[in-house]
mmCIF file of C-alpha atoms in Angstrom:
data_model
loop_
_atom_site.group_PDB
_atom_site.id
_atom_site.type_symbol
_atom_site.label_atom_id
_atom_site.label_comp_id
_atom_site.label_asym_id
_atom_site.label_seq_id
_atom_site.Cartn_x
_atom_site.Cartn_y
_atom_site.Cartn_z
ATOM 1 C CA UNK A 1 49.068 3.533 -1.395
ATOM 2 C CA UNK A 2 52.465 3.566 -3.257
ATOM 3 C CA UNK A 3 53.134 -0.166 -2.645
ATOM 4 C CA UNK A 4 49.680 -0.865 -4.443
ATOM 5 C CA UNK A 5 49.990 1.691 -7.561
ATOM 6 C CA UNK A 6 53.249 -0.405 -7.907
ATOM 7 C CA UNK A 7 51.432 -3.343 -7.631
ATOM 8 C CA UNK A 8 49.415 -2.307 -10.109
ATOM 9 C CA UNK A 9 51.505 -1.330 -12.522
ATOM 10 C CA UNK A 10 53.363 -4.560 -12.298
ATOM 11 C CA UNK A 11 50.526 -6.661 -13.407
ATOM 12 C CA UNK A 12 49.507 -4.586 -16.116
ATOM 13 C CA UNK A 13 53.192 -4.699 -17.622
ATOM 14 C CA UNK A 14 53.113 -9.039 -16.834
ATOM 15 C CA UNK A 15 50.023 -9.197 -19.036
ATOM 16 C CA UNK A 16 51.004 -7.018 -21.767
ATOM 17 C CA UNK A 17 54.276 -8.579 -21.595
ATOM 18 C CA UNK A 18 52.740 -11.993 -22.307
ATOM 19 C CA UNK A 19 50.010 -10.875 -24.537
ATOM 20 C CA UNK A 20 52.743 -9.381 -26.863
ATOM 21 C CA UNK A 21 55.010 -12.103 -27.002
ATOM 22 C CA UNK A 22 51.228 -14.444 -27.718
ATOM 23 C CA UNK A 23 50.843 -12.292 -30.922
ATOM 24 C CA UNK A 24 54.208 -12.541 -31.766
ATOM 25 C CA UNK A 25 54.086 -16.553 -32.314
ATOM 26 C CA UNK A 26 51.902 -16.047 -35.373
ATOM 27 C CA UNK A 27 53.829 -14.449 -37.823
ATOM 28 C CA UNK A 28 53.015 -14.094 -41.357
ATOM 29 C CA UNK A 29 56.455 -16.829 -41.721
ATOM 30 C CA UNK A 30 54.504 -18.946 -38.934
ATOM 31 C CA UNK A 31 51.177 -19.107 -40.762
ATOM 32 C CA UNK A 32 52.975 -20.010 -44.032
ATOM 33 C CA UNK A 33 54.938 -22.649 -42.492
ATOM 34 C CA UNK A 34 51.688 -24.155 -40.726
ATOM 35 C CA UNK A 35 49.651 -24.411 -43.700
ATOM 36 C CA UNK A 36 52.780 -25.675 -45.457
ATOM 37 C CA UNK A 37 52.882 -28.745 -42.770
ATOM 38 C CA UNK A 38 49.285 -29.048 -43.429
ATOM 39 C CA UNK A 39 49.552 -29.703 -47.166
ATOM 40 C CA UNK A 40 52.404 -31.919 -46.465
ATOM 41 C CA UNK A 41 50.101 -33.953 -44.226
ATOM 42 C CA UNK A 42 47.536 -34.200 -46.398
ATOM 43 C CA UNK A 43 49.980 -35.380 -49.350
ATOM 44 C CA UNK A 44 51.312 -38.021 -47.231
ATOM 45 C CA UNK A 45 48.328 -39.613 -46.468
ATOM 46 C CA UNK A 46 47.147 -39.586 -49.731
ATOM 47 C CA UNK A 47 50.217 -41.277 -50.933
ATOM 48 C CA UNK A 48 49.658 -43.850 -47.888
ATOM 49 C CA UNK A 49 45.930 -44.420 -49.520
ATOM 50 C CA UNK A 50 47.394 -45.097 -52.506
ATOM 51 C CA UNK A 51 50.019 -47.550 -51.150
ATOM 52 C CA UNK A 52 47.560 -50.098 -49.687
ATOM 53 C CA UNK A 53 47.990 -47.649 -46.054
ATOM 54 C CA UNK A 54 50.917 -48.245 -44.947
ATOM 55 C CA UNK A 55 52.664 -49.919 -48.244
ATOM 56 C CA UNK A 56 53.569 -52.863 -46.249
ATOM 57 C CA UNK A 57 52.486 -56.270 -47.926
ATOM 58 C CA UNK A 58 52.031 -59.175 -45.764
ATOM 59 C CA UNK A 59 51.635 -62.758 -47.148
ATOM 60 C CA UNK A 60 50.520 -65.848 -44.339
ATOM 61 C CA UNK A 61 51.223 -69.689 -45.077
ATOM 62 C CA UNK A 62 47.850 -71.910 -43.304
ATOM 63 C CA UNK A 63 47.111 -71.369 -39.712
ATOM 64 C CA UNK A 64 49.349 -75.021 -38.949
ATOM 65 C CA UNK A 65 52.286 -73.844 -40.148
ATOM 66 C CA UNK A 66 51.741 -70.118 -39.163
ATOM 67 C CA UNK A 67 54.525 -68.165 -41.255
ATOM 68 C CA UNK A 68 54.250 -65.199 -42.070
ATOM 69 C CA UNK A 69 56.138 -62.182 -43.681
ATOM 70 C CA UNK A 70 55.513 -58.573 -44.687
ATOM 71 C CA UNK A 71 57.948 -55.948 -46.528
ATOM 72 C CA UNK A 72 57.809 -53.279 -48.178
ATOM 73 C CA UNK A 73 59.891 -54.897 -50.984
ATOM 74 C CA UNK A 74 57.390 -56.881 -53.456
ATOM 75 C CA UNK A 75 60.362 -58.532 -54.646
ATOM 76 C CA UNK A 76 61.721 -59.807 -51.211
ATOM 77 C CA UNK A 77 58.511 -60.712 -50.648
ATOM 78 C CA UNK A 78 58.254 -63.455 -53.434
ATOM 79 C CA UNK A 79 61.748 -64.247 -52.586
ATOM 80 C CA UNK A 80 61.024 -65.379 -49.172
ATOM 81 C CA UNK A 81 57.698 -66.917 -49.924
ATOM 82 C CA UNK A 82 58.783 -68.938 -52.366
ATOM 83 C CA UNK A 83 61.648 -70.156 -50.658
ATOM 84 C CA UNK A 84 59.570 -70.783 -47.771
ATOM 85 C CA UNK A 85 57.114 -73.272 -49.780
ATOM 86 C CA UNK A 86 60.429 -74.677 -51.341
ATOM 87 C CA UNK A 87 61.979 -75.811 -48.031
ATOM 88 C CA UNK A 88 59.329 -76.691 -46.191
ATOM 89 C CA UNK A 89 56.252 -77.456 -48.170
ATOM 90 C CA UNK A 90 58.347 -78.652 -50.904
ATOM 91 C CA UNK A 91 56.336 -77.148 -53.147
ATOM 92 C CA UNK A 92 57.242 -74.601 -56.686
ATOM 93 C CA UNK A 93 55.281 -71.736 -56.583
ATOM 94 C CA UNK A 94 54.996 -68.687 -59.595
ATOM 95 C CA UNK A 95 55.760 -65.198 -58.926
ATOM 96 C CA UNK A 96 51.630 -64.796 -59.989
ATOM 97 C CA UNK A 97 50.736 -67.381 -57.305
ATOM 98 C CA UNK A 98 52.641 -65.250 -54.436
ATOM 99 C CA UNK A 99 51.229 -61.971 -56.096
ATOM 100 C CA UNK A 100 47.999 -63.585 -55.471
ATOM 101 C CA UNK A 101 48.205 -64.525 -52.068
ATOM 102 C CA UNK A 102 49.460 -60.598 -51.028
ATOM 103 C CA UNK A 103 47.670 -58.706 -48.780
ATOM 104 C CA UNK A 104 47.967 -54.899 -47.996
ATOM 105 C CA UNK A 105 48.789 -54.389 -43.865
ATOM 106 C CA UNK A 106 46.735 -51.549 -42.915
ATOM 107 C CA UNK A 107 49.295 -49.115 -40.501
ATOM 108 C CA UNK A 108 47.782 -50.675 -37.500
ATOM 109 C CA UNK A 109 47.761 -54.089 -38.535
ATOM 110 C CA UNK A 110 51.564 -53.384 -39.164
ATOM 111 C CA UNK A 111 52.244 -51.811 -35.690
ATOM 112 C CA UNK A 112 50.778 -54.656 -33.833
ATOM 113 C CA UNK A 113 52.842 -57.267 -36.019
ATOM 114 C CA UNK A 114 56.057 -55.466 -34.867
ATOM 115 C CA UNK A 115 54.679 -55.500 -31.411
ATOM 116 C CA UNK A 116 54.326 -59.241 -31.457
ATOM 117 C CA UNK A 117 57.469 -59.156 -33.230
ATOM 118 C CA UNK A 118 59.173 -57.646 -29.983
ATOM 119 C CA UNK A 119 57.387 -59.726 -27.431
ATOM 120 C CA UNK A 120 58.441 -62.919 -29.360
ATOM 121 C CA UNK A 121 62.437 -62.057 -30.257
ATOM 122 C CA UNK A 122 63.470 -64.631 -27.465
ATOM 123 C CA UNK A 123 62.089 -67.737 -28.760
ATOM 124 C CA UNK A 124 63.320 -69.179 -31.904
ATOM 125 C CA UNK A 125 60.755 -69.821 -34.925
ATOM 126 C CA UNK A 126 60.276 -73.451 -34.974
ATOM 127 C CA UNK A 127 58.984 -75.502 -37.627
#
């Protein structure tokens, strides 16, 4: 009889025990701090819509010669484009032509290009 009153009394302290602490993980602090992350959430993916998704630009030369880049960095971008047509289309291209040719990468798009990226670091680009 006394083995199961302590028995008893054992699990009733466990669950209160754990119920208490439960209650105690959502403070007043906690809630602010939640809704804060929330907010911040929503802000960054709003800036991210706003950015073309991921603010990645990609631009692709035709399928034969298959280069392609993508940066962040509009400016780098037209660099290397224009460079590219340069040395080996030898052909002068406008900072308006480039512009045109941009293309926002959507945050998946952008994932799977450093994917491929990864998969292809061993073999040198060859043109």
């Amino acid at each position: 009889m006394m083995k199961s009153l302590l028995t008893a009394f054992f699990a009733v302290t466990l669950v209160f025990a754990f119920s208490t602490s439960m209650f105690a993980q959502d403070t007043p602090d906690m809630k602010a701090k939640k809704e804060e992350m929330k907010q911040m959430g929503q802000e960054k993916m709003k800036k991210m819509d706003e950015m073309g998704k991921s603010g990645l630009q990609s631009v692709s030369c035709d399928t034969v010669c298959g280069f392609r880049v993508t940066s962040h960095d509009e400016a780098e971008l037209t660099g290397m484009v224009k460079m590219h047509a340069k040395t080996h289309h030898q052909k002068e291209m406008s900072d308006a032509d480039v512009k045109a040719m941009m293309k926002p990468v959507r945050m998946r798009e952008g994932m799977m290009y450093k994917m491929e990226e990864k998969k292809d670091e061993g073999s040198p680009h060859k043109h």
